Each structure stands twice: as C-alpha cells, then as structure tokens.
mmCIF file of C-alpha atoms in Angstrom:
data_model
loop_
_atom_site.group_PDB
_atom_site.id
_atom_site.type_symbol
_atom_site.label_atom_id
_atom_site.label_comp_id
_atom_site.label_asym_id
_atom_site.label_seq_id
_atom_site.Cartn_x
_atom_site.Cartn_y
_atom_site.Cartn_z
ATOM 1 C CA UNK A 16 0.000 0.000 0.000
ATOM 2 C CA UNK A 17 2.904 2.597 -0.182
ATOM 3 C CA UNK A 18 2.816 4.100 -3.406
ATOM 4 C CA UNK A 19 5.744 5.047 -4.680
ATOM 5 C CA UNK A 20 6.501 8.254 -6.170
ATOM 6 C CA UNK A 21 5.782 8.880 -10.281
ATOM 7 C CA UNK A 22 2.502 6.399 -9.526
ATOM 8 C CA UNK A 23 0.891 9.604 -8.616
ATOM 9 C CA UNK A 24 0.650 13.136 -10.101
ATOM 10 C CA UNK A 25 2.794 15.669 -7.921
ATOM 11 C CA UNK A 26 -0.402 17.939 -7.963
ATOM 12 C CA UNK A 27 -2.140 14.793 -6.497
ATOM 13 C CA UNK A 28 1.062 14.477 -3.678
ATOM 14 C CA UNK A 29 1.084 17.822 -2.878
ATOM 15 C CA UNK A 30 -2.947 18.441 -2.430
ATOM 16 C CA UNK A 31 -2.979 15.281 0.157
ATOM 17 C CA UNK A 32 0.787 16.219 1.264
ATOM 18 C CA UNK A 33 -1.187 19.956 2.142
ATOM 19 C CA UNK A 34 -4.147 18.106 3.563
ATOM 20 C CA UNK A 35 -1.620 16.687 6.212
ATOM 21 C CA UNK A 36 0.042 19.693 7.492
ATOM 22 C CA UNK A 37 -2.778 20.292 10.186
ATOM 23 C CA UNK A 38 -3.739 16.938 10.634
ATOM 24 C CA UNK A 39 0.091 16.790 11.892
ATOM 25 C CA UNK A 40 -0.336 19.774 13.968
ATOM 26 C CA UNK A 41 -3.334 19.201 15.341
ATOM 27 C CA UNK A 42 -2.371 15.073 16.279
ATOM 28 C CA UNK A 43 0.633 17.322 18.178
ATOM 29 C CA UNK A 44 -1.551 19.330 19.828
ATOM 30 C CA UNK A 45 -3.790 16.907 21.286
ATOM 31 C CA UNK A 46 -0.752 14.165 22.286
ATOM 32 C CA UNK A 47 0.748 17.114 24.064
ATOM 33 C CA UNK A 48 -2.061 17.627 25.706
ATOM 34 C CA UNK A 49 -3.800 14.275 26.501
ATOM 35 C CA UNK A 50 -1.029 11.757 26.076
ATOM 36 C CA UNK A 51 0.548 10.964 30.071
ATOM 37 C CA UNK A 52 4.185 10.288 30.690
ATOM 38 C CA UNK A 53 3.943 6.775 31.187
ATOM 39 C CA UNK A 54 2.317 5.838 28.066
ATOM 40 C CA UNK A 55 5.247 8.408 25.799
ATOM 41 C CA UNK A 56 7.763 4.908 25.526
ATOM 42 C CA UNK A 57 5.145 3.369 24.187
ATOM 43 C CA UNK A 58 4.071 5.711 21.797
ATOM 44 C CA UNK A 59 7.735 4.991 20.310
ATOM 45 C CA UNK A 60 7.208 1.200 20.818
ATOM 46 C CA UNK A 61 4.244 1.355 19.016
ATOM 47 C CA UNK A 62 5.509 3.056 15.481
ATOM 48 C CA UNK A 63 8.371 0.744 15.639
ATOM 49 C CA UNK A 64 5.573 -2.263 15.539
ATOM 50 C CA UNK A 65 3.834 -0.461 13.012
ATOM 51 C CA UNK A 66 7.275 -0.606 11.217
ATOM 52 C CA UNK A 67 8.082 -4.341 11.511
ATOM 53 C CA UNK A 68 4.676 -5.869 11.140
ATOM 54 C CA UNK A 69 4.606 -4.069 7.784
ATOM 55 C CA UNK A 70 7.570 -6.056 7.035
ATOM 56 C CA UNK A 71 5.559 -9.238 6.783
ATOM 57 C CA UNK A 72 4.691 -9.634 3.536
ATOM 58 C CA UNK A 73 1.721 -12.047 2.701
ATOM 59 C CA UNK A 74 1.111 -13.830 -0.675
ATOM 60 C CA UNK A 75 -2.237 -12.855 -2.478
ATOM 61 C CA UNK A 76 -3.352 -15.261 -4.898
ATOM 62 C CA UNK A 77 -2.969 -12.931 -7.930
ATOM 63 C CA UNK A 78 0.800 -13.223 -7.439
ATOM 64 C CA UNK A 79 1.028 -10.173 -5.908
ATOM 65 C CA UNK A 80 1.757 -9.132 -1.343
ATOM 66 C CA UNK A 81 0.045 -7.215 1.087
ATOM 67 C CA UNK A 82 0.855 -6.709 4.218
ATOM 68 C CA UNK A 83 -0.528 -5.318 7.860
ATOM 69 C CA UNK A 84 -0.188 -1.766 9.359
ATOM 70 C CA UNK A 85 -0.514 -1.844 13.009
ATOM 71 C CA UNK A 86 -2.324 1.711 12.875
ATOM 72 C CA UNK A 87 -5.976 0.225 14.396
ATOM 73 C CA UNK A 88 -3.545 -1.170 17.152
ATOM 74 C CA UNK A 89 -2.088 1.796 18.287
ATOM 75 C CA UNK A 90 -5.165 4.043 17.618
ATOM 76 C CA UNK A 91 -7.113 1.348 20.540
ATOM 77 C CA UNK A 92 -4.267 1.516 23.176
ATOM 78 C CA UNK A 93 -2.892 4.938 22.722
ATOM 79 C CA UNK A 94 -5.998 6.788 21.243
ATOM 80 C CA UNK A 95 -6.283 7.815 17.315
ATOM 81 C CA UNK A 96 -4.550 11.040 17.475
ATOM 82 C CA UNK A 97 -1.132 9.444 18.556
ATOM 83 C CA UNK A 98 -1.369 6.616 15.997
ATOM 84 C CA UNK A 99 -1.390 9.673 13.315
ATOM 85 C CA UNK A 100 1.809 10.406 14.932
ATOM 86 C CA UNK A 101 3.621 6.677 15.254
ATOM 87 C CA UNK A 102 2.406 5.528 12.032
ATOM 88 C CA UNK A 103 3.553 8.580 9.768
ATOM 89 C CA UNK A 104 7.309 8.391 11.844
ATOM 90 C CA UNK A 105 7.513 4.799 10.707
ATOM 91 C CA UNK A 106 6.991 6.090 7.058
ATOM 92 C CA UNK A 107 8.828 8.573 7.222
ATOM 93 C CA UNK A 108 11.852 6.223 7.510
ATOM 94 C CA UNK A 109 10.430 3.533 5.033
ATOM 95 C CA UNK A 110 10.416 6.012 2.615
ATOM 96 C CA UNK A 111 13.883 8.364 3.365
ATOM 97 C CA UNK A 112 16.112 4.891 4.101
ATOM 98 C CA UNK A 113 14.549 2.095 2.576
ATOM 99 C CA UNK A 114 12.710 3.750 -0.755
ATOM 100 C CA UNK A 115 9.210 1.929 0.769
ATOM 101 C CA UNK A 116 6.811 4.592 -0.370
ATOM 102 C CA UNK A 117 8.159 7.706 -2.428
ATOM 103 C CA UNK A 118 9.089 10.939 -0.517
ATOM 104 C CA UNK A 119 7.122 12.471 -2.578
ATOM 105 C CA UNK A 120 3.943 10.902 -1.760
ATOM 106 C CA UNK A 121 5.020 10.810 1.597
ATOM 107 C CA UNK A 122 1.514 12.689 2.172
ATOM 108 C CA UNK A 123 -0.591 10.710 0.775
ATOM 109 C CA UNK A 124 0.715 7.010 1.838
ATOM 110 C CA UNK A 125 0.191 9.206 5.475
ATOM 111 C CA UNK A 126 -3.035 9.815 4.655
ATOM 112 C CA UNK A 127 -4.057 6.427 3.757
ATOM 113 C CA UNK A 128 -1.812 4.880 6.439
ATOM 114 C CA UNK A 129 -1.921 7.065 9.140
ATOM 115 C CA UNK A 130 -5.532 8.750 9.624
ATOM 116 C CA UNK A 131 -7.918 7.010 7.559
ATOM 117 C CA UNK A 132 -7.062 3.720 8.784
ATOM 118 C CA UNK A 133 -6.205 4.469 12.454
ATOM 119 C CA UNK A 134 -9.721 6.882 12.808
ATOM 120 C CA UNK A 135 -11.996 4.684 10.589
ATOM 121 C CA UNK A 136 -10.713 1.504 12.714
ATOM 122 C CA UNK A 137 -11.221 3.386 16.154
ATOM 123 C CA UNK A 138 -14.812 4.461 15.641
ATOM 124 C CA UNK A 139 -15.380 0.984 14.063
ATOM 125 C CA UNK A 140 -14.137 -0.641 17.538
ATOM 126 C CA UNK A 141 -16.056 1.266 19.889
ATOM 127 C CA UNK A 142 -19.218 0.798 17.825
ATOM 128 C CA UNK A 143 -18.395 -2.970 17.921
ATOM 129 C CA UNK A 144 -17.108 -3.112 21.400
ATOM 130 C CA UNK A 145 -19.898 -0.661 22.592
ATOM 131 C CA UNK A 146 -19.412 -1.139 26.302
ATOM 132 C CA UNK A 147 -17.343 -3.580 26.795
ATOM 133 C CA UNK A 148 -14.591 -3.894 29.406
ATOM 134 C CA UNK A 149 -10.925 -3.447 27.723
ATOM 135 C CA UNK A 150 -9.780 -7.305 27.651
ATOM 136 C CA UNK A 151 -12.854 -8.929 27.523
ATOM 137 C CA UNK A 152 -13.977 -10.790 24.751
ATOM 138 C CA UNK A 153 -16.090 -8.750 23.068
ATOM 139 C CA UNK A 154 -13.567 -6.171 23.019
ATOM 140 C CA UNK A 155 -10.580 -8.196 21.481
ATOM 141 C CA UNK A 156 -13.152 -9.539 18.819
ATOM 142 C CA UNK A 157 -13.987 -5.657 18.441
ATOM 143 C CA UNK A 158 -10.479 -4.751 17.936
ATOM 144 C CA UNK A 159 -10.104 -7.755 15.388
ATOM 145 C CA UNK A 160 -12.895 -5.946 12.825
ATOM 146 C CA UNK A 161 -11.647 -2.422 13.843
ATOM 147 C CA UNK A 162 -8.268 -3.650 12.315
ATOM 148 C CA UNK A 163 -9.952 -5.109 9.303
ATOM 149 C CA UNK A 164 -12.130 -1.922 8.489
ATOM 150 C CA UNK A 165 -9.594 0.287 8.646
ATOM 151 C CA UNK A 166 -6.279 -1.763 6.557
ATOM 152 C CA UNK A 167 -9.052 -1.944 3.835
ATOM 153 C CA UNK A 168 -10.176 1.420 3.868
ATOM 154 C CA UNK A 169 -6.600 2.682 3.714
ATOM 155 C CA UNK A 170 -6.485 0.155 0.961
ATOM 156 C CA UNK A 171 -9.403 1.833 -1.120
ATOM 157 C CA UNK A 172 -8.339 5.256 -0.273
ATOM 158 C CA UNK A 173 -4.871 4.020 -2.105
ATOM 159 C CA UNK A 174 -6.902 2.349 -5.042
ATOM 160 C CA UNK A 175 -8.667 5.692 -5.787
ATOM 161 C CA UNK A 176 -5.939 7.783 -5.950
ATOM 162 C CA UNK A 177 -3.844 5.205 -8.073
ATOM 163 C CA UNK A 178 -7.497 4.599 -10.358
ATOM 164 C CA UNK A 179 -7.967 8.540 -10.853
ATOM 165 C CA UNK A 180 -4.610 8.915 -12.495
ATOM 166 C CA UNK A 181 -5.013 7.918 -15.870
ATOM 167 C CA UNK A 182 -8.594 9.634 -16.210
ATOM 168 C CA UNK A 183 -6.869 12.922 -15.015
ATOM 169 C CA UNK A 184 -3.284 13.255 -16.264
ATOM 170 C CA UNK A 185 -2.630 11.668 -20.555
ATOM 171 C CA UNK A 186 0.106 12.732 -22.567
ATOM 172 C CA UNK A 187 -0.375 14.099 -25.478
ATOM 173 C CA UNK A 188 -0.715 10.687 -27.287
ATOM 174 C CA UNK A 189 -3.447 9.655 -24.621
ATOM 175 C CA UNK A 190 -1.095 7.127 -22.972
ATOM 176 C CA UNK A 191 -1.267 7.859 -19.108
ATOM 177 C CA UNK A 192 1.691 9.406 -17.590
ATOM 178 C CA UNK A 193 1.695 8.424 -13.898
ATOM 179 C CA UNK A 194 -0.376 5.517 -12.711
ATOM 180 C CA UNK A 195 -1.253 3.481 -15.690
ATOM 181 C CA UNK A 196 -4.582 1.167 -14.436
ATOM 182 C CA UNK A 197 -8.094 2.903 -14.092
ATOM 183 C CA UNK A 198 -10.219 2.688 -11.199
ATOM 184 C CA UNK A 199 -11.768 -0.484 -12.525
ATOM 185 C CA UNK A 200 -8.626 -2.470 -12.137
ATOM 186 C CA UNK A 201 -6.830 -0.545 -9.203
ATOM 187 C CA UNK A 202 -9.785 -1.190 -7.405
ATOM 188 C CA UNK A 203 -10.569 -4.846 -7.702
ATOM 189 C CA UNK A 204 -6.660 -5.273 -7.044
ATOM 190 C CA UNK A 205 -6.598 -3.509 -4.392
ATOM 191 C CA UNK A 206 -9.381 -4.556 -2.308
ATOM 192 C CA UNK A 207 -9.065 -8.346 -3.422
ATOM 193 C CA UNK A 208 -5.830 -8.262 -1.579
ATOM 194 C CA UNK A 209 -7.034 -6.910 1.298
ATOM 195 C CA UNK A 210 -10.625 -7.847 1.977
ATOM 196 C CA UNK A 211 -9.335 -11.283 1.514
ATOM 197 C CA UNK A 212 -6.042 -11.542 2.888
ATOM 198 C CA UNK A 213 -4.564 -9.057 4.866
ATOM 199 C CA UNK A 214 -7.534 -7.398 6.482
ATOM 200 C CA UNK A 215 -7.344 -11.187 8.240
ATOM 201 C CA UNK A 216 -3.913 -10.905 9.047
ATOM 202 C CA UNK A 217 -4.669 -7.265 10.297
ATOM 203 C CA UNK A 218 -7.849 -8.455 12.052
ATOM 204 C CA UNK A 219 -5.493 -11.061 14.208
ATOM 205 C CA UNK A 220 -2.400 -8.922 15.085
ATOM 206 C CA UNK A 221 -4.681 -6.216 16.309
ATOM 207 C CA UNK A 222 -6.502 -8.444 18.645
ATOM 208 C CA UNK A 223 -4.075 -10.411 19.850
ATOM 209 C CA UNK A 224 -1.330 -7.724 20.370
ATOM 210 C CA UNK A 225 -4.324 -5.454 21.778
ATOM 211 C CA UNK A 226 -5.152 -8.567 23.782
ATOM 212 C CA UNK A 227 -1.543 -8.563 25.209
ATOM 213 C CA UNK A 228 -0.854 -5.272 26.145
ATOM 214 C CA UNK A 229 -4.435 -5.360 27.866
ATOM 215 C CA UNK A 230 -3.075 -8.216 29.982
ATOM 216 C CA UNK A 231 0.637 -6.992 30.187
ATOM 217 C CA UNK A 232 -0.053 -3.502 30.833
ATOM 218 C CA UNK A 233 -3.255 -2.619 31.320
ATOM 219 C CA UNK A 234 -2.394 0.391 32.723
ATOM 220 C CA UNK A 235 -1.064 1.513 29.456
ATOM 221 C CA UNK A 236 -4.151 0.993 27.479
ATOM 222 C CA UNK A 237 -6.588 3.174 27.763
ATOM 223 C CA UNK A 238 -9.575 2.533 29.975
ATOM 224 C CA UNK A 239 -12.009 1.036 27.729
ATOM 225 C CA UNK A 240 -9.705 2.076 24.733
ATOM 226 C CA UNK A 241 -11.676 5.423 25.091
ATOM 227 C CA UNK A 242 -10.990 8.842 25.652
ATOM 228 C CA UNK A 243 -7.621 10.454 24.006
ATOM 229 C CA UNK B 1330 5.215 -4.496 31.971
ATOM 230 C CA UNK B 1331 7.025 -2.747 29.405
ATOM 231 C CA UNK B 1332 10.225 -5.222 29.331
ATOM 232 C CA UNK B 1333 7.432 -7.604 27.885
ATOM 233 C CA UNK B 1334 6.258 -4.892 25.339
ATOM 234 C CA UNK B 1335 10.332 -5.059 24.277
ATOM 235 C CA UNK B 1336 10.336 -8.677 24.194
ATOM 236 C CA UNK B 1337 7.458 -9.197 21.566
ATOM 237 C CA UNK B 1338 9.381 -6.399 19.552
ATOM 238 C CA UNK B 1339 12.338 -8.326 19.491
ATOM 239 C CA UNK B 1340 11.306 -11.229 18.431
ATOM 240 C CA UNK B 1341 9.105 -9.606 16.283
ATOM 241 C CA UNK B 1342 12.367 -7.884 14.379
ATOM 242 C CA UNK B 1343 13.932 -11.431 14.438
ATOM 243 C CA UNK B 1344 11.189 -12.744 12.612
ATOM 244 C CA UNK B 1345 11.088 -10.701 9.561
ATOM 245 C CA UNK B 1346 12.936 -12.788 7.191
ATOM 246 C CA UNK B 1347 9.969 -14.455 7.295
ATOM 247 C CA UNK B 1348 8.149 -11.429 5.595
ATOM 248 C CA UNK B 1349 10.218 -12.037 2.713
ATOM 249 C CA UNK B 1350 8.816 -15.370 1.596
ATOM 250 C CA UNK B 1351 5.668 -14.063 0.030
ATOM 251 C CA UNK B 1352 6.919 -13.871 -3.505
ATOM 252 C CA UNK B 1353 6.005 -11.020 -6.001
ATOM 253 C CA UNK B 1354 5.664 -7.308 -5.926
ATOM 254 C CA UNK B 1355 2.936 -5.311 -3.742
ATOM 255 C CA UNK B 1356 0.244 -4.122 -6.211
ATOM 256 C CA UNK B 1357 1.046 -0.759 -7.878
ATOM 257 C CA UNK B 1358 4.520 -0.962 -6.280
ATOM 258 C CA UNK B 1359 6.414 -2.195 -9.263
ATOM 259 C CA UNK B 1360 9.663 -0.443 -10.852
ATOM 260 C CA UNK B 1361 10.527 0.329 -13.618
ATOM 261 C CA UNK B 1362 11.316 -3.079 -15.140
ATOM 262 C CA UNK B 1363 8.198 -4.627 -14.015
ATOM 263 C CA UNK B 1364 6.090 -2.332 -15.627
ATOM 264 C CA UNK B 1365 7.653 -3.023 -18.716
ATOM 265 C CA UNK B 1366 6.970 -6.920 -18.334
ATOM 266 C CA UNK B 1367 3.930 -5.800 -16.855
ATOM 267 C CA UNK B 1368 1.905 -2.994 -19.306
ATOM 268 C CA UNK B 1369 4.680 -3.104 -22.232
ATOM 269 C CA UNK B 1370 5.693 0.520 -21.604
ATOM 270 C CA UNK B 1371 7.110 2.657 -18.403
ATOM 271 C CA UNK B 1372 4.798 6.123 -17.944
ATOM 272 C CA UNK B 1373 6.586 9.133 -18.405
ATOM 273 C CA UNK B 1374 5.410 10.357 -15.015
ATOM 274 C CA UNK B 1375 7.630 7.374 -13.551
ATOM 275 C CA UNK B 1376 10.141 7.469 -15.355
ATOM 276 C CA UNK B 1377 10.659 10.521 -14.257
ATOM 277 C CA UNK B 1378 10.643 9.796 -10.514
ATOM 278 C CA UNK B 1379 12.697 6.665 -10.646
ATOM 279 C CA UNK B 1380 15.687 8.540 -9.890
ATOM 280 C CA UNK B 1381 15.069 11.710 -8.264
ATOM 281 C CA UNK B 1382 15.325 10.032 -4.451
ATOM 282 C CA UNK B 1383 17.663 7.077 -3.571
ATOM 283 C CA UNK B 1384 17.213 5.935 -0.398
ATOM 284 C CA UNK B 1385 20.260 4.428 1.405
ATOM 285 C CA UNK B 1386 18.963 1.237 1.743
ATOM 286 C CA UNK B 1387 16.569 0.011 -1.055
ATOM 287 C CA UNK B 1388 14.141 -2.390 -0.764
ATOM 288 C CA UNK B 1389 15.682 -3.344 2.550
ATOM 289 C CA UNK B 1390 18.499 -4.616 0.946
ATOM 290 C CA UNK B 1391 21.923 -3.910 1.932
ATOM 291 C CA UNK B 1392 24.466 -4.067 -0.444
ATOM 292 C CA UNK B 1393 27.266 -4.105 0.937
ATOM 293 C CA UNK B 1394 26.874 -7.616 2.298
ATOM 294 C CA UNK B 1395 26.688 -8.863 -0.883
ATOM 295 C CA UNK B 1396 24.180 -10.722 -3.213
ATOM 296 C CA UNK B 1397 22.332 -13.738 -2.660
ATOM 297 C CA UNK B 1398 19.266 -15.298 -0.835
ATOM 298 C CA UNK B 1399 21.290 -15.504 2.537
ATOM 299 C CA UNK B 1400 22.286 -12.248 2.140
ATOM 300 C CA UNK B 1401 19.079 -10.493 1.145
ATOM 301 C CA UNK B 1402 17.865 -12.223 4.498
ATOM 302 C CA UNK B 1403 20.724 -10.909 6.628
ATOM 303 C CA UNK B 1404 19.682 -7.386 5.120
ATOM 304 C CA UNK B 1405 16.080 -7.925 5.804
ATOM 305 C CA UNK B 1406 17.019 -8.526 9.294
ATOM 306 C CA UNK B 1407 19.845 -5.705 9.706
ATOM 307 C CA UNK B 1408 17.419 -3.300 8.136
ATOM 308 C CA UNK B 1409 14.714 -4.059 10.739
ATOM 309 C CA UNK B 1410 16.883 -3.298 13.160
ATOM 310 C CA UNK B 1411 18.206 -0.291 11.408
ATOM 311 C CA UNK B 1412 14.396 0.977 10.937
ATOM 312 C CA UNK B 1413 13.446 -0.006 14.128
ATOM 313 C CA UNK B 1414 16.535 2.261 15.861
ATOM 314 C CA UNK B 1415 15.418 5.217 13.371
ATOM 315 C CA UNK B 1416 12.444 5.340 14.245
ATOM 316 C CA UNK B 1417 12.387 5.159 17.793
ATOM 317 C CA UNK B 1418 14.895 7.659 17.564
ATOM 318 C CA UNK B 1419 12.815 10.503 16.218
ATOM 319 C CA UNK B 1420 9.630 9.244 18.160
ATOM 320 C CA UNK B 1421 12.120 9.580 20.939
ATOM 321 C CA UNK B 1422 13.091 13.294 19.794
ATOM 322 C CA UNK B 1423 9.666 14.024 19.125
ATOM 323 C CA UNK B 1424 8.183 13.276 22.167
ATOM 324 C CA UNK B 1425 10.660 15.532 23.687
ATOM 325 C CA UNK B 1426 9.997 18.374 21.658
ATOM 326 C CA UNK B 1427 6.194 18.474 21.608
ATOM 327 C CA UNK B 1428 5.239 16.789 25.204
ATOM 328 C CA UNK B 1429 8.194 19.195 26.460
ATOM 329 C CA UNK B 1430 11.066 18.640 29.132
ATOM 330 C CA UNK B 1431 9.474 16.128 31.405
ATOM 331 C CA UNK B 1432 11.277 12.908 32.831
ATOM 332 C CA UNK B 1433 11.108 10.332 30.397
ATOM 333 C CA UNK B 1434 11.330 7.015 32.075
ATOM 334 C CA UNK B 1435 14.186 5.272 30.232
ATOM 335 C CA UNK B 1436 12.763 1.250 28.597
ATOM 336 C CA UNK B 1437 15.670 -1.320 29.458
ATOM 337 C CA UNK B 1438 16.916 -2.167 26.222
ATOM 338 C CA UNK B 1439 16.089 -1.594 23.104
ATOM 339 C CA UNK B 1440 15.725 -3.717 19.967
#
C-alpha cells in the first residue's frame, strides 16, 4: 500500500501532502495535551511495531503481497490522534532509508496509512465493542474488525488515488503518464488483496497484540480504549 | 510491563525474514522493469521519478553484504533493526519536543 513516487501526479502528492500539514499539527496538539508520561515509551514502541509488522509480507493469490499496518492497534491503546503520529514516523523512515513509499507521496501514503485507517478503525471498535470492558472478549473480537475496516479502507483510499490517475493526467498521445490502471482495475486489485487476505492478518495482530498489552499492561491501554 | 512490550518487539524484528517469503511485488509498487513486463511501456510520469530520491537502503536490501538469498535475508534482518533504531529515535526526539522537558522514564533495552 505505499505508493511510490511517479505512480501519482505531484499535484495529487502535494494536495494530500497539504491536507496533512494540520492533521500533523493538530495530532501534536492533542498528544501534548492528553497523552501521560507513562504511556510516551510506548508511543515509540508502538511506530516501531507499526514498522516491523509491515515487514511481513503475505502472498495474495494474484501473485502479488500485502501486508498489515498496526495503525488500528495503536489508535485502541494509545488513542487515534497518537497513531497519526507513530504511524507517519515509521513512514517517514520507510520512505527516506529504505525507498518503501516515495518521498514524494510521503503525504498521501500518510493519509491512507496514518488517519484514515487508524480513525476509521477506532470508531469501528467502539461501535463494535460498545461497552465492553478493555480485555474482555467482546472487546478483542472488536479490535479484530476495527483492524480489518480500517487496513481496507486505507487500501481503497490508495486504489482511488492510483485509479484517478489515468482519467486525469494523458500525454499528449493519450497514454497515461503516472499511474497506468483505471479505477476499474486498481480497485478490484486492491481490495481483493485486502478484503481477503490481509484485512485477516490485520484483524489477528490487532486483537491479539491489543489482547496482550491489555493483559501486560493494562495500565497503558486506555480505559475502555476510550478517551484520548 | 514494558520489558514484555520489548520482548514481543524483538522477536518480532527477528522474525522478519519471514516477511520475505511471500513472492512477487505489492500491487502498484512495481519499478521500472516490471512495468515493462507488466503494461509493455514505463509512464513518463515514472520514469521521471525513478531517480530523483535514492534511499540508502533500497528495498531493505543492503548491499554491501553482498548478493544472494542468505544475504538479502541478513539485510532484511539488519534493516529491521536499522528501521526499528530510526524510528524510535525521532519518536524519541519528538516526544521531547512536543510533550516538552518532562522525565522520560528510560525502557531497558532496546531492539
């Protein structure tokens, strides 16, 4: 799901790149403000999950990988606003070291990666886990769909900027200059991987890591995975 | 508590070789020479960007260890570890800069 760079128009980057500027200021704002000293290590601990678990690559049946975030995960224990933070960090440095994502569309795989998925997976969890005490079941299974509503939400967010490409920006000749597939193959692509693959991996490392640090340190996650 | 939090993240980083058996490309993640296999042509547009940023480590590869299958699983490793030090570097720096001056207690070890 990180798009490199020349998949995308630089108008495209630099409207979704602009788009994150306060998004980034405001997730400041609010960890300075809500997030407590004890839970700031983990805040660090949890981009550098985000980073390895994106690591694992999975096989898709079209020959293709996909691969987990870890944003839903942080967004439950920490709160949504410092999974903005954690997630864009970690790539930040997939992009400047290992090329993972262009720099260019650093904005944009930040958008998809780091506040779609972490927000659309929060809300999705506390509708599912309603009242439910952090740890129980209901609330693990909860953080299992959160995790799989928001990886493939991320993933159509990606598909639809990669689909609007060609119907946008032609050369002169008509052939497509960035992005080459419409949104009637980067969709289907897209979301096949995901709804059927890794939004199940996603689904199991967010409830069972969300599952551990309930039981490990509950006095890191938030009460109820609320508030924050 | 947070020893235990290290732990999983350790073995976590030890594990990723494993997250390079999945063979094939990520969709719409392909260079240059796969989209020539791929469409029959490479878009101007990305053309264009193949070069203009080089990141020190591509793909997670380091090449300075050399080529190979063992290799390219050595890198995997060495650049989880190298990721996984970056970033809780900044986070580390960034925490300090926006939540301010106050004690930060200090984790064990780190992986």
């Amino acid at each position: 799901m990180h798009i490199p760079d020349g998949y995308l128009s630089p108008s495209t980057c630099l409207t979704l790149g602009a788009v994150m500027l306060p998004v980034w200021y405001r997730a400041s704002a609010v960890v300075k403000k809500s997030l407590d000293v004890a839970r700031i290590p983990f805040m660090a601990m949890g981009a550098v999950f985000a980073f390895l678990i994106m690591m694992f690559n999975v096989p898709i049946p079209d020959g293709t990988t996909a691969h987990a975030v870890g944003s839903v995960l942080i967004a439950i224990v920490l709160g949504p606003w410092a999974a903005v933070v954690a997630v864009s960090v970690a790539l930040f440095i997939q992009a400047l070291v290992f090329g993972d994502g262009g720099m260019l569309a650093f904005g944009v795989n930040a958008f998809n990666m780091a506040v779609i998925m972490p927000f659309t997976g929060y809300y999705m969890y506390r509708l599912a886990a309603g009242r439910a005490a952090g740890g129980s079941l209901r609330a693990v299974v909860a953080a299992g769909i959160g995790g799989y509503v928001g990886l493939n939400l991320a993933a159509l967010a990606a598909a639809i900027e990669f689909g609007i490409q060609p119907l946008l920006f032609t050369a002169a000749d008509g052939t497509p200059l960035y992005c080459p597939y419409g949104l009637s193959v980067a969709i289907p692509a897209m979301m096949t991987a995901h709804l059927l693959v890794a939004g199940f991996v996603e689904a199991a490392v967010t409830a069972l890591v969300v599952k551990y640090v309930w039981k490990t340190a509950p006095e890191v996650a938030a009460p109820n995975g609320n508030e924050k | 508590m947070i020893r235990r939090c290290w732990i999983l993240l350790i073995v976590l980083a030890l594990l990723t070789p494993l997250g390079m058996l999945a063979e094939g490309t990520a969709w719409g993640e392909w260079g240059a020479d796969d989209l020539t296999a791929v469409v029959g042509y490479v878009p101007q547009g990305i053309e264009q960007a193949d070069s203009w940023w080089k990141a020190v480590f591509p793909d997670y590869s380091l090449k300075f260890i050399g080529e190979g299958e063992a290799a390219g699983k050595i890198g995997y490793l060495l650049s989880a570890g190298i990721g996984a030090g970056l970033i809780y570097l900044l986070m580390t720096v960034y925490t300090r800069l926006v939540v301010g001056r106050r004690t930060l207690p200090v984790p064990e070890k780190k992986g």
